[in-house]
Structures are given as C-alpha cells and as structure tokens.
XYZ file of C-alpha atoms in Angstrom:
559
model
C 3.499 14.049 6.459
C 0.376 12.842 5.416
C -2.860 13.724 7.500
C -6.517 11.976 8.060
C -9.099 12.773 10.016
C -11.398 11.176 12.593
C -14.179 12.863 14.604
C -17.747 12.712 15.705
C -20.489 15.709 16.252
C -19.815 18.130 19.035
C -22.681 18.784 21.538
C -22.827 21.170 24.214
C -20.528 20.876 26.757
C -21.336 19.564 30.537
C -18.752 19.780 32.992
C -17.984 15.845 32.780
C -17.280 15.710 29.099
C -13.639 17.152 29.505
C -13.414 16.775 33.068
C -10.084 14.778 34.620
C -11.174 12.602 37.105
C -8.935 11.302 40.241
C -10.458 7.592 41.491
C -10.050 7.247 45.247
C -9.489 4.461 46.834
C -10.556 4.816 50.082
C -9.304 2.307 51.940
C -5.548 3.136 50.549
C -5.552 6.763 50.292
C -4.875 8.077 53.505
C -5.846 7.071 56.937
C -6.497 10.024 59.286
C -7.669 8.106 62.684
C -4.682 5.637 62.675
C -6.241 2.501 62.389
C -4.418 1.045 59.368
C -7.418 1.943 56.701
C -8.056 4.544 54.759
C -10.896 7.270 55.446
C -13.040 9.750 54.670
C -10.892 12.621 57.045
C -7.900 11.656 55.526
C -9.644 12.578 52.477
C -10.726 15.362 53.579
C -6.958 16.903 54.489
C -5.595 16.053 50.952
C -8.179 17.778 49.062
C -5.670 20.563 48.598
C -3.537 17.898 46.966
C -5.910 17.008 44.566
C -7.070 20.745 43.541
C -3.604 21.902 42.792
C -2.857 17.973 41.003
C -5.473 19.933 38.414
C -8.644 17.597 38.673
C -12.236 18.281 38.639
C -13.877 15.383 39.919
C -13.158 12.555 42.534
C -14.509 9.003 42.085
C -14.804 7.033 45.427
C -14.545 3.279 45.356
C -17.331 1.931 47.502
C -17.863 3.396 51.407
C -21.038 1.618 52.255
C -21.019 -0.645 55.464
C -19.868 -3.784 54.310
C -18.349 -7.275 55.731
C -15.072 -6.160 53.058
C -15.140 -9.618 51.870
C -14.478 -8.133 48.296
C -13.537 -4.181 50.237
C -16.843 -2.564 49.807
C -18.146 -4.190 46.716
C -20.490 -6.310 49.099
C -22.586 -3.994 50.036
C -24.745 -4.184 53.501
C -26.536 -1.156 53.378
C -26.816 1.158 49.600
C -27.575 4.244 51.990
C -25.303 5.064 55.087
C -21.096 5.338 55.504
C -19.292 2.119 57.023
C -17.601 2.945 60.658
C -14.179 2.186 59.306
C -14.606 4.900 56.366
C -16.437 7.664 59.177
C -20.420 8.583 59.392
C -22.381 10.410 57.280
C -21.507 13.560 58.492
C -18.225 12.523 58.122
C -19.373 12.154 54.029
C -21.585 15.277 54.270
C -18.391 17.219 55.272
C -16.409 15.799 53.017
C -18.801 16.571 49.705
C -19.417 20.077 50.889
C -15.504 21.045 51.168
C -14.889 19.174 47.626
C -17.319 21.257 46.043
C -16.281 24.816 48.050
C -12.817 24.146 46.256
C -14.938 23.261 42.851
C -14.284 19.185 42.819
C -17.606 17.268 41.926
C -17.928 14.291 43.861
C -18.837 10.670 42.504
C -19.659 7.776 44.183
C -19.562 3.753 43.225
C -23.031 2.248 43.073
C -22.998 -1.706 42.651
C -26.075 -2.833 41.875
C -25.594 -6.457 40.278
C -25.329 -7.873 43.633
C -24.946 -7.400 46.991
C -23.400 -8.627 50.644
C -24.554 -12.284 51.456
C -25.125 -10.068 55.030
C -27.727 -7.977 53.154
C -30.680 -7.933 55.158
C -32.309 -9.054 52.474
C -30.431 -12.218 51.533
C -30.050 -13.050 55.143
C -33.751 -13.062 54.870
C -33.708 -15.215 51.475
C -32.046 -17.985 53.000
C -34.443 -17.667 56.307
C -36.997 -17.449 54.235
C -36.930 -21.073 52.028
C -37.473 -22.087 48.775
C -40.423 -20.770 46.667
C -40.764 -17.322 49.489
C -41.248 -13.546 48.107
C -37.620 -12.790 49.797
C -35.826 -15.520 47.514
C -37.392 -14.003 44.421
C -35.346 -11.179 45.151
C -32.513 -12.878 44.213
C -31.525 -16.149 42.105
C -31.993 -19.247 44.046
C -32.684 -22.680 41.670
C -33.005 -26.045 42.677
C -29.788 -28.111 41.788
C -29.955 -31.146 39.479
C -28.658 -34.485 39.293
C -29.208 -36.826 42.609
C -30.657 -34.766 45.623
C -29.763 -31.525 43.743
C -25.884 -31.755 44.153
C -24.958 -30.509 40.738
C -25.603 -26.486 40.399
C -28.087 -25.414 38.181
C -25.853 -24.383 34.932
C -22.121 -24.690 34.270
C -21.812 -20.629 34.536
C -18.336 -19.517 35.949
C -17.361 -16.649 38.184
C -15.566 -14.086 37.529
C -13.375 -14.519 40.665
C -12.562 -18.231 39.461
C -14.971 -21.100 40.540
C -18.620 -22.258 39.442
C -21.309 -18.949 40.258
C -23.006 -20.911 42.276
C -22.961 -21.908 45.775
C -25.388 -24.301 47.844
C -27.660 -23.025 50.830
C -28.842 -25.079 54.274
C -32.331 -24.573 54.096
C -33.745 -23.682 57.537
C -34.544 -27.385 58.259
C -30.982 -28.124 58.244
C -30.444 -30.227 55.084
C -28.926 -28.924 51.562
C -31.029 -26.649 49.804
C -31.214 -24.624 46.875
C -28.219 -23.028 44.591
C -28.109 -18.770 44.576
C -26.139 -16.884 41.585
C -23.293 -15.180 42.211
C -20.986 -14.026 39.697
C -18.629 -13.005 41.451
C -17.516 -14.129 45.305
C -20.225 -16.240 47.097
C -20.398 -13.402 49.744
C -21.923 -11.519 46.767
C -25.473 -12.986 45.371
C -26.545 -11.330 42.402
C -30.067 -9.990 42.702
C -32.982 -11.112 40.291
C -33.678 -7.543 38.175
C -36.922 -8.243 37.142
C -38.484 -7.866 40.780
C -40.159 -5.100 41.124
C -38.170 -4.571 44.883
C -34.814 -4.557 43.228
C -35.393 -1.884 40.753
C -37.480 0.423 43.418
C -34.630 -0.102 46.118
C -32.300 1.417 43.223
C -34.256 3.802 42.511
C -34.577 5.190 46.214
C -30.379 4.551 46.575
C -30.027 7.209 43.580
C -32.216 9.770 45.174
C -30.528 9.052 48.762
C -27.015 10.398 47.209
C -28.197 12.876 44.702
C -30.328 14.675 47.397
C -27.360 14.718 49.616
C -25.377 16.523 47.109
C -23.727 13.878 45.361
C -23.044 14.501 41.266
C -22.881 10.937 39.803
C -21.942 7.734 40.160
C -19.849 5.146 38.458
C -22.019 1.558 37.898
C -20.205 -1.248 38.701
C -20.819 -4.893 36.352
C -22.976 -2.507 34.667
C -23.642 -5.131 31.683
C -24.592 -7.606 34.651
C -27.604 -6.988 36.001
C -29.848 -9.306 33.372
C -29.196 -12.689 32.371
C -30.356 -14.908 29.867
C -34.138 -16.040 31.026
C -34.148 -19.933 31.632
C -30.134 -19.789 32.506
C -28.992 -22.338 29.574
C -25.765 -23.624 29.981
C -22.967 -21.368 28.419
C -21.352 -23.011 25.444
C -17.724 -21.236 26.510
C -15.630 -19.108 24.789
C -14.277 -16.036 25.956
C -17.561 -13.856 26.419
C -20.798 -15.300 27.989
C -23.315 -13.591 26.708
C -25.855 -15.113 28.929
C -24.657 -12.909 32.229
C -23.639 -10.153 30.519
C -24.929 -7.323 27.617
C -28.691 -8.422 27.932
C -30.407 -6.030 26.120
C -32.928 -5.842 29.112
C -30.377 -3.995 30.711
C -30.726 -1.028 28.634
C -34.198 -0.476 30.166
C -32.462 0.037 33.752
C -30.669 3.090 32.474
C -33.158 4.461 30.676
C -35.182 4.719 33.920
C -32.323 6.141 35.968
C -31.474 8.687 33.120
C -35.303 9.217 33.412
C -34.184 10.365 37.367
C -30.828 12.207 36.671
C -32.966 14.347 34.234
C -35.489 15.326 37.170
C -32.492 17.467 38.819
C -31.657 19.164 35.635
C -31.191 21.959 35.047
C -30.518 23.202 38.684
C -28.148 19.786 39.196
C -25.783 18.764 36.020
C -25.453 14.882 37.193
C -23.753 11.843 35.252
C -23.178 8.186 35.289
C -20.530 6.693 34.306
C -21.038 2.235 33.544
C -18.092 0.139 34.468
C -18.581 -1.649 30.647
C -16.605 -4.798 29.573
C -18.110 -5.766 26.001
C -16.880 -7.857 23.104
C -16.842 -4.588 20.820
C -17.414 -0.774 20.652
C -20.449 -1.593 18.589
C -21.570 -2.780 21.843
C -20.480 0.010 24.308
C -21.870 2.745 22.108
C -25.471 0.880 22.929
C -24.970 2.256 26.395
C -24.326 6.176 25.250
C -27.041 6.675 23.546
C -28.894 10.279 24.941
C -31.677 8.647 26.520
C -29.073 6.138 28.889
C -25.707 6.168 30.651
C -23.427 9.618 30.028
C -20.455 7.859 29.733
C -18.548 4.381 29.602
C -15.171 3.365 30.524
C -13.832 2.751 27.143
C -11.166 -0.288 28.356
C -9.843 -1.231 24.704
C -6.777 1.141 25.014
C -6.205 -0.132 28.547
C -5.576 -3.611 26.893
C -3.437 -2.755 23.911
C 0.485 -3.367 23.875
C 2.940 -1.151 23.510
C 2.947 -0.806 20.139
C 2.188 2.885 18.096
C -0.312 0.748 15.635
C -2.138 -0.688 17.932
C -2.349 2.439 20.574
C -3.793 4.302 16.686
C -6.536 1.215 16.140
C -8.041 1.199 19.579
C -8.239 5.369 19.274
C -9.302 4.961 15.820
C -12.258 2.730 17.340
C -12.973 4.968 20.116
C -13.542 7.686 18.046
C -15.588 6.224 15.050
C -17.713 3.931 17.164
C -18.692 6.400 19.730
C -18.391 9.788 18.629
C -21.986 9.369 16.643
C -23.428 8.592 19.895
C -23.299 11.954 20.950
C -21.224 11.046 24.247
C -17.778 12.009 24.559
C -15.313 9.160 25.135
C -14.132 7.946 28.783
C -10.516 7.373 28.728
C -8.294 5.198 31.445
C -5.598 3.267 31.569
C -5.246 1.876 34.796
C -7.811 1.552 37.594
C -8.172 -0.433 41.188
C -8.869 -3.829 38.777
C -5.571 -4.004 36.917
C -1.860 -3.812 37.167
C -0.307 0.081 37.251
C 0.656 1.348 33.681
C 4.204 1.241 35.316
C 4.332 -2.067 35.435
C 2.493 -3.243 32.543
C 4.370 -1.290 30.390
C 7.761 -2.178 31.408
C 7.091 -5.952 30.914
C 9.927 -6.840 28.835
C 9.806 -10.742 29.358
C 6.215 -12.352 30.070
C 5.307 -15.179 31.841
C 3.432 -17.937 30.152
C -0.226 -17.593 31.405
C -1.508 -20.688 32.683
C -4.270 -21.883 30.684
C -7.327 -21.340 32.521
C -6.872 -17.982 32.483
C -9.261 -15.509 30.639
C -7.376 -13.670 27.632
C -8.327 -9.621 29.234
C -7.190 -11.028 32.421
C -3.963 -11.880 31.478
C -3.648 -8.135 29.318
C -4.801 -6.075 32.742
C -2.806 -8.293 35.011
C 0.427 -9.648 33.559
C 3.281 -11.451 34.969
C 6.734 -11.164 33.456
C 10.180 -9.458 33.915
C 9.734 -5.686 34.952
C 12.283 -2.944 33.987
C 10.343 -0.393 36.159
C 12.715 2.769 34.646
C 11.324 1.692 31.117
C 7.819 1.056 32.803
C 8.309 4.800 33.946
C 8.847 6.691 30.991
C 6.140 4.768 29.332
C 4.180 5.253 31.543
C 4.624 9.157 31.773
C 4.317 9.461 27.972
C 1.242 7.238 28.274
C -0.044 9.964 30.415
C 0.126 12.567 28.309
C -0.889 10.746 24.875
C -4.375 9.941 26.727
C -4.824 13.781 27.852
C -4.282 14.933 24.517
C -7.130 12.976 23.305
C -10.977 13.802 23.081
C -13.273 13.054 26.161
C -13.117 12.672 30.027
C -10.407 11.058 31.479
C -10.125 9.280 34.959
C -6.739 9.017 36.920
C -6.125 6.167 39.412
C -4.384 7.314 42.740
C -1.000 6.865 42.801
C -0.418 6.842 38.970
C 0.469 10.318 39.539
C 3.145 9.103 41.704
C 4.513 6.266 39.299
C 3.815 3.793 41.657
C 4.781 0.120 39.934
C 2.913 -2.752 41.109
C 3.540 -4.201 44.547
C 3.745 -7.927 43.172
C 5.371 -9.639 45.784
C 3.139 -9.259 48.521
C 3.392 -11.979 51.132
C 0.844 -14.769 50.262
C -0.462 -14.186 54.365
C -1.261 -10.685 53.595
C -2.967 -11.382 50.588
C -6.858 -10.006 50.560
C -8.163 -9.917 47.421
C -10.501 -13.213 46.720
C -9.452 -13.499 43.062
C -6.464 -14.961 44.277
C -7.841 -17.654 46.598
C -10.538 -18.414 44.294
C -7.558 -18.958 41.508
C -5.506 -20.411 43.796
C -3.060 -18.566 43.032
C -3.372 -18.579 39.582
C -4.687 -14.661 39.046
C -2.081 -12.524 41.054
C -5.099 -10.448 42.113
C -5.441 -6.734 42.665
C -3.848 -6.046 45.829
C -0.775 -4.742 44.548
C -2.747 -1.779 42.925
C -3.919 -1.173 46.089
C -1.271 -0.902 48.337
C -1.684 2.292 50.457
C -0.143 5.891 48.964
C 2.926 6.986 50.460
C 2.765 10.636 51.166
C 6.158 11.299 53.027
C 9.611 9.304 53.936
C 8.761 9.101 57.438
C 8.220 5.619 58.949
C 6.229 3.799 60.119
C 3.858 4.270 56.680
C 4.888 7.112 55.008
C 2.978 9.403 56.056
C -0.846 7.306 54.953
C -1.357 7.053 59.037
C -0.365 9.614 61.611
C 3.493 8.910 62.517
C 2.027 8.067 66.663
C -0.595 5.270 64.835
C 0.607 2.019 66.352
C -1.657 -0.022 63.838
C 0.146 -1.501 60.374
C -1.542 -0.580 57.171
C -4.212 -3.150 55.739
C -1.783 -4.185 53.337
C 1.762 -3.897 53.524
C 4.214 -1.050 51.754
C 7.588 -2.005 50.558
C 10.415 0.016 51.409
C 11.216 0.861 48.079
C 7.518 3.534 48.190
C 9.968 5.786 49.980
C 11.365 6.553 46.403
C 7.835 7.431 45.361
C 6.805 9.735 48.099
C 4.467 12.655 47.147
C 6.125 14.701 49.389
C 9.658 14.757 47.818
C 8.322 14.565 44.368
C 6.743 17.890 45.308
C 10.566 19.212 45.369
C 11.431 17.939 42.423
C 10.571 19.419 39.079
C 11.570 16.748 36.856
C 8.966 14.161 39.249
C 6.493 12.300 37.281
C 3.909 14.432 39.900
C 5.494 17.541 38.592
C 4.292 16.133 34.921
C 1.047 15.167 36.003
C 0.374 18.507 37.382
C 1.952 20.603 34.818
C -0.007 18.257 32.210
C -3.357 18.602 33.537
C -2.818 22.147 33.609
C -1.760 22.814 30.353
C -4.074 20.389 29.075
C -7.183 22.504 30.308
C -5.975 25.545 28.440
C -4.477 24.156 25.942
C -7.096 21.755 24.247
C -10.450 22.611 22.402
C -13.449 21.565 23.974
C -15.526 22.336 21.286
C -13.597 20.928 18.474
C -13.345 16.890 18.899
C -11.709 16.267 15.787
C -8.155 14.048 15.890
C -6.037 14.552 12.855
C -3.622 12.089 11.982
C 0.032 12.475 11.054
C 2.060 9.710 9.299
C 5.505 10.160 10.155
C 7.502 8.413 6.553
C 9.884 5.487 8.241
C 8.673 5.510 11.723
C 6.195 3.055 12.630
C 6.999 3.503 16.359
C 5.164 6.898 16.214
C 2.340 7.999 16.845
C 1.150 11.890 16.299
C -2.015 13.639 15.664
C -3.300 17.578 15.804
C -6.374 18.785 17.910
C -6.651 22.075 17.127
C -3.379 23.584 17.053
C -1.743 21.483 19.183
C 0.046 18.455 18.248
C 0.976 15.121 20.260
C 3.935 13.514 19.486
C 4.544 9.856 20.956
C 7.562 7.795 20.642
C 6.893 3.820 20.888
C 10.443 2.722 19.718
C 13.859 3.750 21.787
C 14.997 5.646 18.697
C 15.229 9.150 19.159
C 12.915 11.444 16.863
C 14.649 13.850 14.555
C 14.569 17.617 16.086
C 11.161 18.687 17.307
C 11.452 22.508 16.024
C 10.189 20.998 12.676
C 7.162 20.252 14.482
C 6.393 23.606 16.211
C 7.188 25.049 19.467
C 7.537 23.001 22.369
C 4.715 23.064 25.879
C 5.756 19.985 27.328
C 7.777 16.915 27.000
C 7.492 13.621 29.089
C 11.629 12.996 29.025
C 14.446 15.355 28.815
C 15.278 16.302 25.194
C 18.411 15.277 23.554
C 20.067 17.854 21.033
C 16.344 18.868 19.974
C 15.543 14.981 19.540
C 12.415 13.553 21.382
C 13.765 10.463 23.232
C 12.454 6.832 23.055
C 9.504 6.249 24.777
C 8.433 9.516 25.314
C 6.149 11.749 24.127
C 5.521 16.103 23.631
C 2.915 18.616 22.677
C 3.459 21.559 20.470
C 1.948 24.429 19.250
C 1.181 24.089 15.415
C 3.104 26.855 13.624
C-alpha cells in the first residue's frame, strides 16, 4: 500500500469545527398543531430524537413571517416567528430546551433579498422612481421604446430574466427591480447605508435571544457588478455573484460575532456556490465567515477518483485558511443522496439547463436498493473526514426522492419558472414519516383532519423512524451508531488525511486519520478480507466471508 499525505494547520478547537449538524426543515419535520405544516412544537417533542441521533447542532431553514412564495426565503419581517411556525415564545422555548439537552441552535438569515411584501419594497414601489425607499433596492429604467426591454440580459436563478416591471403609482409601466431569484424576492441594493444597518440590528435581534449562528443564504449575492453590464454567458456570472465587495459585509459581521466572545462562542456558516476552492477559501479567512458549505463533493459521481480529487481540493485549498472544512452531501436544494446515487440510467438534460443543476437534481432510472447502500457508505466516508458536517432530515432515514409528485401539488417556483424543465425541490421536502400510522405517519397528530403541505407516498411507510428504531441493521441504526463512534473515535486535533493506494482497485477509496482507517468500496466487487486492514468498528453492509461488499464502506482500528 502506498501512503500520501494531505493536511492543513490545526487551530484551537470551537465547538463548530467537529460538530455534526442536523438541518431542519421546518415546514416538513413535524407538525404538532395539525394543520398540515410543520412547527416549532413539533420540534420541540423530537428533540430527544435528535440528541440520541448523536448531533450537536440544529440548522433551521427560514421561520420568519413570510407570504411562502419561495417557503420562508421571502422574508416579511428579519425579526419575529411566522403564525404557521408558532410565536416567539414558541422559538424562545424551543432554543432554551435545545441547549438544556446541549444542541446549539442555528438559524437561516437571507439577506440578498427579501419578500416583495417587505414593508420596505411595498414602500419602493409606493414610493416612485428616483425616492430614498427605491434606493433601497434595484429599480432601473428599462430601455428600448417606452422602457419595455429590462435593463440587462441577467437571468434568474429560478429560470426567467431577473427582472420584472413595476406600475408606477400613476398607473402606467414603470421601472424594472432585480431579482435573482423569484419576482416575489427583490434583491436589495448593499451599498445603502439602511440595508447594511437593518442587518446589522437582525444579527443582534437573534444572538441576544440566545441564538449561536446562522447559515447565510446567496451569500456570494449580495454585490453586483456596479453599472450592471450585460453578462456575456457561460456557466458562472460573475457580475451577481463573488464581488469582492462582499467580503467587506462579513468582515463587519465577524466584527459583531467577536463582541460576544468569549462569554458566547458564535459562527456563520455562507451558503457558497463559486467557480473554485481558490474562491471559497476567500470567505474563511480569520477575519470573515467561520465556515462554508464546501458543495464540490456534493456534485461528484460515483466514482472513487473523483470522490479522492474533490477531498484532495477540500483539504489543500482550505486547510491554510485556518477554517476547518464544511462537509454535506445533500441539503433542502438538491435531490437525496439516495436517489442520486442510485441513478443507473440518466435522462438527457434539456439544454437550457445549468450544468450544477443537472449534478444536484438529476433525472434518470433509480435502483433505490443500490441508491441505499451508497448512500449509507456515503455517510460514513464524509464522517470520517476532517471538519463539520451537516445532515439533512430524513437522510438518516434513507428517504429517496419523492419525484413523482402530482404536477397540482407542486410548490416549489423553480418548476413553474422552468416550466417544467427543473424538477424542483419539493421532493426533498416531502414531510418525515415518523410512524406507520395513517393518515401521515405520524408528522401530524393521528385526529388532524388537515393533509400535509405536500403529499407522502405510501411507500414512506417503509421508511418510518419508528420501526427503523427496532431494527438494528436500519440505515437510522447506522447513522446513530456512526455519529457516535465517530465522536470518540476521530482526532480533533490531528486534521491530517493519509492516503492508501489499494494495487488493482481503482474503485477504492481508503485513507488513515489517526489510527483509524476508512475503507470505501465504489465498484460491486467485494474487497479481499478486512482483518488485513485492522480490527473492525463499523461497516455500512453486512460482511461476506471477511470481504467488504460493493458499495460499502468500514472503519478500523490501525493495528
């Protein structure tokens, strides 16, 4: 076997560099008042759940009154709890038992745009052209004849032009606003001086109610290219995203987090898409954002190579930063690791479709027991690794993508802006199924006469937490016995990942950290006995005469 080593410096250790962190859903998790939707009391009753799962830190998708035209990421009001999620009691309650039972508690900030029912916007277009409420935002006057053309030729990221066309207050067509993403969501203008001290009173809101973080949404967003030139194409633009103005922003709201210290030990973590790692190591550096999503792995086939390249960049392009790396592979944006993974035939994208899109939200022939085991081994491979890792819900479960929702019940405006064409998120978001019982498994009260927001397919009885809880071979059995080993069994203070080149098998991938080593089989042949290797912790798939099955993966104590 022949070994090489990768690693960056160690620093001291906060509780979010190694922490495993469990992304709620809110609106999906559990619903405790019977109303079809997902709240902060039915939160509250599964904490248990999550504590003995083995996490340290929930992540809740947004829970700010909004109109839900994009569920929560149009944002009405930055600092109070919408009805349909419970008050902020409700959310004062709910951080206060988390953190009895030793869970930290993040929550979503979004601060690229906002709700097109933002008081302020709704004020913008009251206001007219050329006011102090428009400059808030990105209004422009349209060109061509009477204005009809928009501004530039910038896209959204739901599908569309970014731009949509106001009635001024006379009546008659008006001015163009930004928006890229759904026109419900303008973008705000984040050189106004109201924009960035709104943001920085939203921090201190949360923080001084107890809250330890926050995860940034379109956090390369928030500055775009002064004069707005037309984008040239391509895959990236670079004039609404990675502005190195942005870098500014988090220097002032590390500037904050670092007032609490040392009695508070608070983080941010920036939702990052970037051409490179070059790029996302910009964000870590000690004086900005603690961590970034590092998405590269999440996009990566199932191939050993290719798993060893993305790691390989992880850990050489962000290690010298200082930061540890932030490791995911499947979130409330992309199809479940069940499902991408056990794509054995895909469908020709269409065209028009961005190249990451079609890698986090493929269409194809599913084997969903090969998506499984994949999937499981998947698991392990990433908690054997270096750095913070984040868990979506139901991933402990194995849930595979719902992807034959009924186009009526479809929500998700990626898919009506696409017409069709980007099978949306909604599948990752179909509501958890906690028990066999009807009429939703257990995610309302059995009496609650309401149907959940979106619809469960039978077939979730099969995944229910409460009979996987019976059985030992479960993939929630793995997740918890993983995340428990994993705690013990890993250095924290030694980052280092040493590789092992396995002579004739290019379908594995192995390494050592410290003296445990992770074993990962890409191919369906079975790996020769794994006594040679040391002695066995855990496994992802039963173990055939000593052999370590296809698709699966182990950890072992170095002899």
């Amino acid at each position: 076997m022949a070994l090489a080593s990768s690693s960056g410096p160690s620093t001291e250790r906060a509780w979010w560099r190694d922490a495993a962190v469990y992304q709620v859903y809110l609106r999906s998790f559990a619903d405790a008042n019977g109303d079809g939707i997902g709240d902060l009391a039915g939160l509250r009753q599964h904490l248990d759940y999550l504590v003995e799962l083995g996490i340290d830190a929930i992540w809740l998708n947004p829970c700010y009154p909004s109109p839900q035209k994009d569920h929560g990421y149009d944002v009405a009001d930055y600092m109070d709890i919408a009805p349909e999620y419970g008050d902020l009691a409700t959310f004062d309650s709910l951080t206060a038992d988390a953190h009895d039972r030793g869970l930290k508690v993040l929550m979503d900030l979004v601060p690229n745009h906002c709700s097109s029912e933002h008081p302020w916007f709704r004020a913008a277009v009251a206001a007219g052209p050329g006011s102090p409420e428009r400059a808030r935002f990105i209004f422009r006057d349209g060109i061509g004849d009477d204005g009809t053309v928009p501004p530039n030729n910038w896209l959204s990221n739901f599908g569309g032009p970014a731009w949509t066309r106001v009635m001024e207050p006379d009546g008659t067509p008006g001015q163009w606003y930004l928006h890229l993403f759904d026109t419900a969501q303008p973008d705000f203008d984040w050189t106004h001086p109201d924009v960035i001290d709104m943001f920085d009173d939203v921090l201190r809101f949360w923080f001084d109610r107890g809250v330890d973080g926050f995860r940034i949404d379109v956090a390369a967003g928030l500055h775009k290219q002064p004069g707005l030139p037309d984008w040239n194409g391509g895959h990236y633009n670079e004039y609404t995203h990675n502005r190195p103005q942005v870098h500014e922003v988090y220097r002032r709201w590390r500037r904050i987090v670092d007032s609490y210290a040392p009695q508070r030990e608070l983080t941010f973590v920036g939702e990052i898409w970037v051409p490179d790692t070059a790029d996302l190591a910009a964000y870590l550096r000690p004086d900005e954002l603690h961590q970034a999503f590092y998405f590269d792995l999440l996009k990566q086939p199932w191939n050993a190579q290719q798993f060893r390249d993305s790691i390989d960049r992880a850990l050489t392009g962000i290690g010298p930063t200082g930061a540890t790396i932030t490791w995911t592979l499947a979130n409330h944006d992309v199809h479940r690791t069940v499902t991408r993974y056990g794509i054995v035939r895909a469908d020709e994208p269409h065209e028009s479709l961005d190249r990451d899109l079609v890698l986090i939200r493929p269409r194809g022939e599913v084997d969903t027991v090969l998506g499984q085991r994949r999937s499981r081994a998947a698991s392990m491979l990433l908690l054997a690794l270096p750095g913070s890792h984040y868990l979506y819900q139901g991933e402990e479960l194995g849930l595979p993508e719902v992807l034959d929702l009924p186009d009526q019940d479809r929500q998700d405006p990626t898919w009506f802006r696409s017409e069709g064409l980007d099978p949306g998120r909604d599948g990752s978001r179909v509501p958890l199924p906690w028990t066999t019982q009807a009429p939703s498994f257990g995610f309302s009260p059995t009496q609650a006469t309401a149907k959940p927001w979106l619809p469960q397919p039978q077939w979730f009885v099969k995944y229910a937490a409460s009979e996987q809880l019976k059985d030992a071979d479960s993939t929630l059995a793995l997740h918890r016995r993983a995340l428990r080993v994993h705690r013990d069994l890993f250095p924290t203070d030694d980052r280092a990942v040493t590789w092992i080149d396995v002579p004739g098998r290019d379908d594995v991938l192995a390494f050592r950290r410290g003296s445990v080593t992770c074993v990962m089989v890409f191919g369906d042949t079975p790996l020769r006995p794994l006594a040679e290797w040391g002695s066995i912790v855990l496994y992802s798939a039963p173990l055939r005469q000593g052999e370590l099955a296809g698709n699966s993966a182990a950890w072992l104590l170095t002899p």
